[in-house]
Coordinates of N, CA and C in Angstrom, one line a residue:
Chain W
X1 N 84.6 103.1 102.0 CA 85.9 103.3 101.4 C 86.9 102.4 102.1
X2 N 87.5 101.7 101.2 CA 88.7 100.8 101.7 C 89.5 101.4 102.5
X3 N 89.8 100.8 103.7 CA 91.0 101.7 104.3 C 92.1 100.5 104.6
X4 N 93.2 100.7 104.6 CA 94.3 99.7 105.1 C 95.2 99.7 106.2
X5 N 95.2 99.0 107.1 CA 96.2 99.7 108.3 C 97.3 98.6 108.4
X6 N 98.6 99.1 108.7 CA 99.5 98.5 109.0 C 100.2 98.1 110.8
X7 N 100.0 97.4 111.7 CA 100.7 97.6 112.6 C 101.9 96.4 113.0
X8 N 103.1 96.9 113.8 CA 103.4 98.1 114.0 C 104.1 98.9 113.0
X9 N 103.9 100.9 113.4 CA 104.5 101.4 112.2 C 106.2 100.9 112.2
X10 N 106.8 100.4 113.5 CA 108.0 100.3 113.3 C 108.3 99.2 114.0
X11 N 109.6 98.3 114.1 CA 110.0 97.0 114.7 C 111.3 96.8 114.7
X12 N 112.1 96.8 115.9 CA 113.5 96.3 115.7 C 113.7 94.9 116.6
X13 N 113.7 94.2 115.9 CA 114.0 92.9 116.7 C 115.8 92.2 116.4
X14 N 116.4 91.5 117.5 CA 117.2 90.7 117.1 C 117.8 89.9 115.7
X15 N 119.1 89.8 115.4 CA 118.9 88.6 114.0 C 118.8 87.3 114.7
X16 N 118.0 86.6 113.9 CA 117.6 85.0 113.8 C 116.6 85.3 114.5
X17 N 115.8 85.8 115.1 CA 114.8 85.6 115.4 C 113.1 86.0 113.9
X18 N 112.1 85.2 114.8 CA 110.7 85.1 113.7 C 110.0 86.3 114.3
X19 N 109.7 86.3 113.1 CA 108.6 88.1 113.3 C 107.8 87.7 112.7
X20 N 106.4 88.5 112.9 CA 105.2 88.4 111.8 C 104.7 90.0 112.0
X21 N 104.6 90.5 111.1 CA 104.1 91.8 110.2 C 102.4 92.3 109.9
X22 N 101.5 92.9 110.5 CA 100.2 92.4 110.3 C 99.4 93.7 109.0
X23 N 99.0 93.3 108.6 CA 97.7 94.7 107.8 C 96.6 93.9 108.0
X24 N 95.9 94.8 107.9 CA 94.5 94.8 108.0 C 93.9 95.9 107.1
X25 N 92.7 95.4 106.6 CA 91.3 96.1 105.4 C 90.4 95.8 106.0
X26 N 89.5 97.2 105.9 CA 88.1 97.3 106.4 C 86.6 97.0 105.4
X27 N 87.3 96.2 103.8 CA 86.0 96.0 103.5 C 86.9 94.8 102.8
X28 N 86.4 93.5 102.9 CA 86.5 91.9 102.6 C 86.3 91.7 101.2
X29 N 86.3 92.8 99.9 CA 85.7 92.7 98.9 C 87.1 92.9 98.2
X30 N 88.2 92.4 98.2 CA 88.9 92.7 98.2 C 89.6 91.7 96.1
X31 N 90.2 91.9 95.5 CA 90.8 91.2 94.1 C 92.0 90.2 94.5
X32 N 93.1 90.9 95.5 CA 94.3 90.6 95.9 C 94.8 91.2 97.1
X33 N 95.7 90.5 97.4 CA 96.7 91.6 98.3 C 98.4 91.0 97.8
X34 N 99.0 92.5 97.9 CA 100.2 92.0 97.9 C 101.2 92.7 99.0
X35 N 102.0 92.0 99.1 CA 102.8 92.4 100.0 C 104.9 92.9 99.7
X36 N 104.4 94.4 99.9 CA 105.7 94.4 98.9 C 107.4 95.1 100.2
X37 N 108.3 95.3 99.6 CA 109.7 95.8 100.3 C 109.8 96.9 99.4
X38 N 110.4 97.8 100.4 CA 110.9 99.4 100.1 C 112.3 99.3 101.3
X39 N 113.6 99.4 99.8 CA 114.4 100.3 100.8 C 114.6 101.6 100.9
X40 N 115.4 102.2 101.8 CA 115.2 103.3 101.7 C 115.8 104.4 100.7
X41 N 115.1 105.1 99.6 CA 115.2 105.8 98.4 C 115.0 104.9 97.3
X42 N 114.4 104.0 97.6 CA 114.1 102.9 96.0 C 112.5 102.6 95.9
X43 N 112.7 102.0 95.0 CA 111.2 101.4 94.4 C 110.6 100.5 94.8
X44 N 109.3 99.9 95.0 CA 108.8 98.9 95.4 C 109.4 97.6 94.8
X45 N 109.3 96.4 95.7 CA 109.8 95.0 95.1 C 108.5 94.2 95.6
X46 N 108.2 93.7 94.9 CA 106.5 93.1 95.0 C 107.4 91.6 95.5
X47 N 107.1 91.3 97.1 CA 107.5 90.0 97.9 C 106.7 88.9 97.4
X48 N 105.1 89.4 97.9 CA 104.3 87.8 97.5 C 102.8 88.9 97.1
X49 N 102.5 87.9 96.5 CA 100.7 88.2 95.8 C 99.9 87.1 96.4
X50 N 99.1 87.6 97.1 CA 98.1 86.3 97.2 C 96.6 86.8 96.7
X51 N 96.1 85.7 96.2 CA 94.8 85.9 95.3 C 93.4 85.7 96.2
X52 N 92.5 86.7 96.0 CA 91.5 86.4 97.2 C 90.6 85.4 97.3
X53 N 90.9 84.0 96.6 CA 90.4 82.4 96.8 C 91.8 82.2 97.3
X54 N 93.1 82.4 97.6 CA 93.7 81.8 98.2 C 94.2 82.1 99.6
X55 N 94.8 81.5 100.4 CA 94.7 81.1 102.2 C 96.7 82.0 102.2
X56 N 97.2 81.4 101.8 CA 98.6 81.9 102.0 C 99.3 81.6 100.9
X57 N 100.7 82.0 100.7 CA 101.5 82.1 100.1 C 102.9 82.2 100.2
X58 N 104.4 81.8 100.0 CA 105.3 81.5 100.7 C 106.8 81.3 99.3
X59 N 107.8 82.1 100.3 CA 108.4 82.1 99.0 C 109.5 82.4 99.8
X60 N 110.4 81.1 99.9 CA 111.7 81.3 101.1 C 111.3 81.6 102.7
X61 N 112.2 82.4 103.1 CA 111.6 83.0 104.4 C 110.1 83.0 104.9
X62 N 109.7 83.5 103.2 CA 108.5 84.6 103.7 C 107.8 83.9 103.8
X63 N 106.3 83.7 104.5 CA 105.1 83.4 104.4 C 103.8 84.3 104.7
X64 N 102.9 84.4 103.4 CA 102.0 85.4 103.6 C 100.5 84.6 104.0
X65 N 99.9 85.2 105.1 CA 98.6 84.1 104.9 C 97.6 85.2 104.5
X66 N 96.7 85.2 104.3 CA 95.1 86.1 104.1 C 93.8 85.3 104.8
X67 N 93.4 86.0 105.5 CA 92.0 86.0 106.2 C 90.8 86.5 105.4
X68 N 90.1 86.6 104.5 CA 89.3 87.9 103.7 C 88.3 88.3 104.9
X69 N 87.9 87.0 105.4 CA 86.6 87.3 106.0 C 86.6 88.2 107.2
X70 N 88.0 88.3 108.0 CA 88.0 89.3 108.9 C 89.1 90.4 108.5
X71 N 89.6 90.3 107.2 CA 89.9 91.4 106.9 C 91.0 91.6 107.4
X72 N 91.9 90.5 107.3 CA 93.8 90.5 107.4 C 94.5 89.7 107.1
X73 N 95.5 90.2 106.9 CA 96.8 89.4 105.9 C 97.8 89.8 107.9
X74 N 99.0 88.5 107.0 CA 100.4 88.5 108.1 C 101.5 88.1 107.3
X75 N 102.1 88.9 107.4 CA 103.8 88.4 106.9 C 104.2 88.0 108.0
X76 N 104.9 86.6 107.5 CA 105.7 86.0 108.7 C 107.6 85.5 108.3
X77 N 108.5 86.4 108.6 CA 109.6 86.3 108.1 C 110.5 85.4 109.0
X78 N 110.9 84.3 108.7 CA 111.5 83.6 109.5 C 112.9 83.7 109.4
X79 N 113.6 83.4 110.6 CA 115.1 83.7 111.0 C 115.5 84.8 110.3
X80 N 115.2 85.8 110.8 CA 115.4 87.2 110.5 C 116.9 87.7 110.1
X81 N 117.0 88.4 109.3 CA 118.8 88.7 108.8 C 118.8 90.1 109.1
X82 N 119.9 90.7 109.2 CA 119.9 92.1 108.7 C 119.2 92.8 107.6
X83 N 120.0 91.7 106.7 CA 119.2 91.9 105.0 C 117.6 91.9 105.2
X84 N 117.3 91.7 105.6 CA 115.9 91.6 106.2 C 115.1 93.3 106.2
X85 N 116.1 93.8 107.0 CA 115.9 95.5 107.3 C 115.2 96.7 106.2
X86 N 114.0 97.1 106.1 CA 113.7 97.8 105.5 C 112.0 97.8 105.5
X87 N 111.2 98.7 104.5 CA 110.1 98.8 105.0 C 109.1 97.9 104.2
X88 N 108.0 97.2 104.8 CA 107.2 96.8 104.1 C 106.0 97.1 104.2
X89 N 105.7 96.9 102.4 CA 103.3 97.6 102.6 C 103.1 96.6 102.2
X90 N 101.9 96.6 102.7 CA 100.6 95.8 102.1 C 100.0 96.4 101.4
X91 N 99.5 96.4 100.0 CA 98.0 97.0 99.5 C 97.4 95.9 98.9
X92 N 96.0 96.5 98.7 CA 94.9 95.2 98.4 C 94.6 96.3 96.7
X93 N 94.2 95.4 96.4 CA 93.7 95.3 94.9 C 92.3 95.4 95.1
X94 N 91.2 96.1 94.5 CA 89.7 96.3 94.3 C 89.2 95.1 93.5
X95 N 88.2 94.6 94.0 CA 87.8 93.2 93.3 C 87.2 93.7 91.6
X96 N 87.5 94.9 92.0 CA 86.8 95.7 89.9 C 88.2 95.2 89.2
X97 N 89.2 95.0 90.0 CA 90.4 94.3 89.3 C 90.8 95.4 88.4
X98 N 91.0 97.2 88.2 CA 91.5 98.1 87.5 C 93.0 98.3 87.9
X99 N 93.6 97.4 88.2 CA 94.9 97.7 88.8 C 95.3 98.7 89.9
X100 N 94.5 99.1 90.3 CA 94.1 100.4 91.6 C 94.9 99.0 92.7
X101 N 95.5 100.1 93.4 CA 96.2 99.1 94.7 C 95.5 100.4 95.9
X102 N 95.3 100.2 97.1 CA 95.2 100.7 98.3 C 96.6 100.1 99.3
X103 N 96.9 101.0 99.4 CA 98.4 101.1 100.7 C 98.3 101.1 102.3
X104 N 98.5 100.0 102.8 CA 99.2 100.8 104.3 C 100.0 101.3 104.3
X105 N 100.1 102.0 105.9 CA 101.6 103.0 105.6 C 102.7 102.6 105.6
X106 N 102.6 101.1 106.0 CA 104.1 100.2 106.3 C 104.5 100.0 107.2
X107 N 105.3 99.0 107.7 CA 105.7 98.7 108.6 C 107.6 98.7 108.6
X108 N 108.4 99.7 109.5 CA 109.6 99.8 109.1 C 110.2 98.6 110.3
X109 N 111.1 97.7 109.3 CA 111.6 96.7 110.6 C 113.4 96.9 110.4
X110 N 113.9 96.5 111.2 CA 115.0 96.9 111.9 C 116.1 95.5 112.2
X111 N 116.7 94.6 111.9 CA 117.2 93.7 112.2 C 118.4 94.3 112.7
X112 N 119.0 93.6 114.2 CA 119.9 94.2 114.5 C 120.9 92.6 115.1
X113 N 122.0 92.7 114.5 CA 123.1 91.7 113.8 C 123.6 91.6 115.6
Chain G
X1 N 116.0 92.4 81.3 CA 114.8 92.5 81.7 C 114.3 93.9 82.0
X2 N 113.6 95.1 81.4 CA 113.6 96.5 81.7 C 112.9 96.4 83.0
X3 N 111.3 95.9 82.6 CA 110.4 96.1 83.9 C 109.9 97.7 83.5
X4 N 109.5 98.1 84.2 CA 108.9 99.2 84.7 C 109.9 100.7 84.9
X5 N 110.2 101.4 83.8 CA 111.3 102.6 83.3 C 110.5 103.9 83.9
X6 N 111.4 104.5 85.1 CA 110.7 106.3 85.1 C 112.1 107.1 85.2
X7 N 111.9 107.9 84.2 CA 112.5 108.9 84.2 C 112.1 110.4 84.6
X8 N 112.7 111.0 84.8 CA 114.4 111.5 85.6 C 113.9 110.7 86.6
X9 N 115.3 110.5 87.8 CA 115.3 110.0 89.2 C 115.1 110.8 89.8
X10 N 115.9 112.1 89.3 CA 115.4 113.1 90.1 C 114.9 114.4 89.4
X11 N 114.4 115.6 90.0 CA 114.0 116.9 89.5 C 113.8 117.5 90.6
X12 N 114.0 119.1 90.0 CA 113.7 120.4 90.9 C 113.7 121.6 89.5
X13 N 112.0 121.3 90.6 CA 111.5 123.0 89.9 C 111.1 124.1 90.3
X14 N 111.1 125.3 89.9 CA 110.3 126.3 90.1 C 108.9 126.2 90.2
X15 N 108.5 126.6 91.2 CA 107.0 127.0 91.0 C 106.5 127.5 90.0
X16 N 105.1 127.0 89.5 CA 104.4 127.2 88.1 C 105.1 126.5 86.3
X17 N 106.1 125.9 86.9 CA 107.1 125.4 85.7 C 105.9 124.0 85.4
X18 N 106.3 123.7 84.4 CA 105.8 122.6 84.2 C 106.5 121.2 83.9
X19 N 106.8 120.2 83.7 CA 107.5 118.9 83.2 C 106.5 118.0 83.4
X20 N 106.9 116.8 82.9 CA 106.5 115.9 82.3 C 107.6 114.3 82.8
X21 N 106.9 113.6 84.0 CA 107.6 112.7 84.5 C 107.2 111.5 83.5
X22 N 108.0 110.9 82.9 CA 108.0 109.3 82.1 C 108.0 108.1 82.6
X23 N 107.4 107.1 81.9 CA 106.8 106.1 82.6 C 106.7 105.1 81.7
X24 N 107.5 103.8 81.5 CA 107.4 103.1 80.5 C 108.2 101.5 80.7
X25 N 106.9 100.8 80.4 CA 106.9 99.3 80.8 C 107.1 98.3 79.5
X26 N 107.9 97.3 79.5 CA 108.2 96.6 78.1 C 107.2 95.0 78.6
X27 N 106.8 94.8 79.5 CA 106.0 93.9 79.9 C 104.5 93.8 79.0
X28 N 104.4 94.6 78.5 CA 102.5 94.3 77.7 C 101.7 94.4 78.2
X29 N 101.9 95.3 79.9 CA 101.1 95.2 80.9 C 99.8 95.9 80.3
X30 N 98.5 95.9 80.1 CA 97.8 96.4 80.2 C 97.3 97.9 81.7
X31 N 97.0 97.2 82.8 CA 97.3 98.4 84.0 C 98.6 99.3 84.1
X32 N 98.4 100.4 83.8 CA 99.4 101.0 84.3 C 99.1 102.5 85.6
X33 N 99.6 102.7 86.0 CA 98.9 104.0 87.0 C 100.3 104.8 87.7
X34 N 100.4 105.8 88.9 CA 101.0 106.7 89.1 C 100.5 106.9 90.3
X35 N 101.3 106.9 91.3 CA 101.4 107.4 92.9 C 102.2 108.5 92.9
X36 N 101.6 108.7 94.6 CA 103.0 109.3 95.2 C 102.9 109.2 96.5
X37 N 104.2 109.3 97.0 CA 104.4 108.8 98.3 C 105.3 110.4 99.1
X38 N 104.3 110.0 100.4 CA 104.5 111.4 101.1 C 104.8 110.9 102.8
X39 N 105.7 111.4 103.5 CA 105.7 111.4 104.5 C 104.6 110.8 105.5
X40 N 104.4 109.8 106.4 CA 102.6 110.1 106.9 C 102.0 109.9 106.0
X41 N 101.6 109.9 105.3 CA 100.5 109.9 103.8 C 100.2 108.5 103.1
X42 N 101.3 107.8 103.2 CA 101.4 106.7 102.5 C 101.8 106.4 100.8
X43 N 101.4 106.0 100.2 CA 101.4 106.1 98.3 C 99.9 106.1 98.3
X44 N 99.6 107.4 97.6 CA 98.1 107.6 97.0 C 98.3 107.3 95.7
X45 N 97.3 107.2 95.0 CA 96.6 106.9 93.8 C 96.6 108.4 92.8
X46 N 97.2 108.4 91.9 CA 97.0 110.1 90.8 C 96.0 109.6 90.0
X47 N 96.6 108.8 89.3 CA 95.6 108.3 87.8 C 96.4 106.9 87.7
X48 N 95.2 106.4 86.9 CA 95.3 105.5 86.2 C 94.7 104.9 84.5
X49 N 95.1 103.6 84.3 CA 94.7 102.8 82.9 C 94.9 102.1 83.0
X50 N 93.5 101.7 82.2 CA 92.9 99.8 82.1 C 93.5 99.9 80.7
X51 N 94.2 100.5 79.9 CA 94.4 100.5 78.3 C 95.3 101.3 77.5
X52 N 95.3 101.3 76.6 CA 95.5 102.2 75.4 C 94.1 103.0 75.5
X53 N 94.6 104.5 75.6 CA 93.6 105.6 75.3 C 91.9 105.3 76.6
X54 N 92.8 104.9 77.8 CA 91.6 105.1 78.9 C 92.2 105.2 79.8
X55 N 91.5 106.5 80.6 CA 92.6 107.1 82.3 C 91.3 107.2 82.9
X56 N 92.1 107.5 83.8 CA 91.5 107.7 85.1 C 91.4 108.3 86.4
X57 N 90.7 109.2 87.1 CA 91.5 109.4 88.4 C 91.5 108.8 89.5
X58 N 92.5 108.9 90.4 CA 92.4 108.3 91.8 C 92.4 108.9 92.4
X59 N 93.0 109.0 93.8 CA 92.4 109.8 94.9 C 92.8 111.3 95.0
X60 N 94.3 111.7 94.1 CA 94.5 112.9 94.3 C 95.3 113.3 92.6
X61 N 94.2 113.4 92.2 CA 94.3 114.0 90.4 C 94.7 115.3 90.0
X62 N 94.5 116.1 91.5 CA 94.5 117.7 91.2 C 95.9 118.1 90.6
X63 N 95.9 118.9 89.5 CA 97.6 119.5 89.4 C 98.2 118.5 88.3
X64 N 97.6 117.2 87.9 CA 98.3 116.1 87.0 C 97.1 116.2 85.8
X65 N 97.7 115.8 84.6 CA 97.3 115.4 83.5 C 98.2 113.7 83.0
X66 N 97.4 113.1 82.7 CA 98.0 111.8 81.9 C 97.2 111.4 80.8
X67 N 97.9 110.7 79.8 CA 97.3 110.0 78.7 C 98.0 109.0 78.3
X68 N 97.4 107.5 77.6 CA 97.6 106.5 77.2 C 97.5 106.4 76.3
X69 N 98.8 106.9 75.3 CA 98.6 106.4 73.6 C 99.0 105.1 73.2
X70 N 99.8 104.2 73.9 CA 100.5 103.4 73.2 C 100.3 101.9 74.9
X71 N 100.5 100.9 74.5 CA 100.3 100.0 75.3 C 101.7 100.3 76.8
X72 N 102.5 100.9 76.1 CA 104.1 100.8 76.8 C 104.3 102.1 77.5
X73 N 103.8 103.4 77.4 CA 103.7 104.7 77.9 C 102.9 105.3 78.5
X74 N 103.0 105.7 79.8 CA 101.8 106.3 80.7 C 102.7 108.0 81.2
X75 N 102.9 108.8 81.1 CA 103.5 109.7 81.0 C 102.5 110.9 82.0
X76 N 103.1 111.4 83.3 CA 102.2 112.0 84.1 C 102.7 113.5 84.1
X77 N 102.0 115.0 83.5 CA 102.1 115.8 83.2 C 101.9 116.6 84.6
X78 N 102.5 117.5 85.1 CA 102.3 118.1 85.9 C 102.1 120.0 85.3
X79 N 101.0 120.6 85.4 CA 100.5 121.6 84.2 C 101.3 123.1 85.2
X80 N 101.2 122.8 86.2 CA 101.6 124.4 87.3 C 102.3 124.1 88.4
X81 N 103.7 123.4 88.5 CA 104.1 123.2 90.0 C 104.0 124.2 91.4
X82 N 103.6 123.1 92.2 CA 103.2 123.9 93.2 C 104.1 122.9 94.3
X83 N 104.9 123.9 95.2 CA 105.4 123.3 96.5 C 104.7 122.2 97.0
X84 N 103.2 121.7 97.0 CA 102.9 120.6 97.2 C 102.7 119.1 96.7
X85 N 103.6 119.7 95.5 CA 103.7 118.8 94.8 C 105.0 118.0 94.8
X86 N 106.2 118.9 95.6 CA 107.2 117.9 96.4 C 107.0 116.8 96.9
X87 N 107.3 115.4 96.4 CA 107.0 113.8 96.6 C 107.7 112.9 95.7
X88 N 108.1 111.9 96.2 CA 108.4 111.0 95.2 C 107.1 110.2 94.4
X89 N 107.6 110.0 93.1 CA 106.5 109.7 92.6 C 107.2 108.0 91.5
X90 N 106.1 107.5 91.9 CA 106.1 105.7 91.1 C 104.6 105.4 90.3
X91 N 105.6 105.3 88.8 CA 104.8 104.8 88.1 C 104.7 102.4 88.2
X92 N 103.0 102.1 88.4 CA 103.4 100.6 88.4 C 102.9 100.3 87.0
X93 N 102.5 98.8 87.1 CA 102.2 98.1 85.8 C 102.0 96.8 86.2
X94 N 100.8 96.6 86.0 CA 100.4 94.8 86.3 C 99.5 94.3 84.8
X95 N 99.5 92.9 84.9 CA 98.5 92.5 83.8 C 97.4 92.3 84.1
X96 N 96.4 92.3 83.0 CA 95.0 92.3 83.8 C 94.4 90.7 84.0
X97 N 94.8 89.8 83.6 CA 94.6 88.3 83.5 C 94.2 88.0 84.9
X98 N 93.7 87.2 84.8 CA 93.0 86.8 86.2 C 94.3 86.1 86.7
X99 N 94.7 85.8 87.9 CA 95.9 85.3 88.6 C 97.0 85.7 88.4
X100 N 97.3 86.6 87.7 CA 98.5 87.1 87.1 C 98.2 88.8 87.5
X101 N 98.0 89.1 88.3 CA 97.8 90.4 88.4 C 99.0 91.3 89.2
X102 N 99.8 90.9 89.5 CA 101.7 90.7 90.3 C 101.8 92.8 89.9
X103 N 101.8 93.4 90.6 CA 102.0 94.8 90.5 C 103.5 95.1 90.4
X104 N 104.2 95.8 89.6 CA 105.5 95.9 88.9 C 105.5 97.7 88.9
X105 N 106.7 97.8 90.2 CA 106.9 99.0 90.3 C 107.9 99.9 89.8
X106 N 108.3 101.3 89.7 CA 109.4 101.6 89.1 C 110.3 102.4 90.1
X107 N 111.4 102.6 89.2 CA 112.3 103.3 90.8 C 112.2 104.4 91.5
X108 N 111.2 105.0 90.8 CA 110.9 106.6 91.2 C 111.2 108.0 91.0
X109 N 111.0 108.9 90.9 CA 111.2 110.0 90.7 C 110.8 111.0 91.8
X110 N 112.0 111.5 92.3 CA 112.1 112.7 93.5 C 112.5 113.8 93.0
X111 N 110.8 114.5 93.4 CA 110.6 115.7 92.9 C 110.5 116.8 94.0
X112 N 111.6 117.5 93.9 CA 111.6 118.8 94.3 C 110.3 120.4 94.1
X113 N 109.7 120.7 94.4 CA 109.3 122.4 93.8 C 109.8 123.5 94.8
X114 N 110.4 124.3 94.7 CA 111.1 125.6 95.0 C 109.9 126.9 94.9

């Protein structure tokens, strides 16, 4: 059974400073992963997708890499804002490709101005 | 741009009541499916569809009914509310294309049972 873990559950670091974000999956058989933002009482905002033939992914700030073979992804958010502040998951996608996502619990981060 | 529509935002019901949370994507998404997210728990899996007219369950089906008539409606029935069924709940929507699979979430529905 796929499992996903996120560490850590929580993070408050400095503004302007680089953070990296980690999950981890316990089976490499994976379709995708994406890496999304939750504020708090809203909906998911899908950050980056990375495809399981690809290495990383990067979109402003963000940069996502994927490992398949040991079974980990990292968000890496550079010069950290306030705006930055809120929670992020990882889920992976089943290589059956059904649109089924598997969740970590998230990682809640904290920018403090 | 709609994206991914759930209505009500919010609800509160009686125990054993029933309703009917809505779910509707103007994207052509083929996937659509239905979580919920719990304290600790994370977002589980209720049901899902690869289609028009095919569901499915995921990790915690008990207490839900869904069906897929139309490419744009995934509509998640709850038959007997039960206090444990307090959660917010998100319907997504991705396409099934190879590289194009981008998961498209909605804003949720917080649900009360009394």
């Amino acid at each position: 059974k796929q499992e996903v873990t996120q560490i850590p559950a929580a993070l408050s670091v400095p503004e302007g400073e680089n953070l990296v974000l980690n999950c981890s999956f316990t089976d490499s058989a994976i379709y995708n992963l994406q890496w999304f933002r939750q504020d708090p009482g809203k909906g998911l905002t899908s950050l980056l997708l990375i495809q399981s033939s690809q290495r990383e992914q990067t979109s402003g700030r963000l940069n996502a890499s994927l490992d398949k073979s040991s079974g980990r992804s990292t968000l890496y958010i550079a010069a950290s804002q306030p705006g930055d502040s809120a929670t992020y998951l990882c889920a992976v996608s089943l290589v059956s490709n059904t649109g089924k996502l598997i969740f970590g619990q998230g990682t809640t981060l904290q920018v403090k101005p | 741009n709609a994206g991914v529509t759930q209505t009500p935002k919010f609800q509160v019901l009686k125990t054993g009541q029933s309703m009917t949370l809505q779910c509707a994507q103007d994207m052509n998404h083929e996937y659509m499916s239905w979580y919920r997210q719990d304290p600790g728990m994370g977002l589980r899996l209720i049901h899902y569809s690869v289609g028009a007219g095919i569901t499915d369950q995921g990790e915690v089906p008990n207490g839900y009914n869904v069906s897929r008539s139309t490419t744009e409606d995934f509509p998640l029935r709850l038959l007997s509310a039960a206090p444990s069924q307090t959660s917010v709940y998100f319907c997504a929507s991705s396409l099934r294309t190879v590289g194009s699979a981008e998961a498209f979430f909605g804003q949720g529905t917080r649900l009360t049972v009394v």
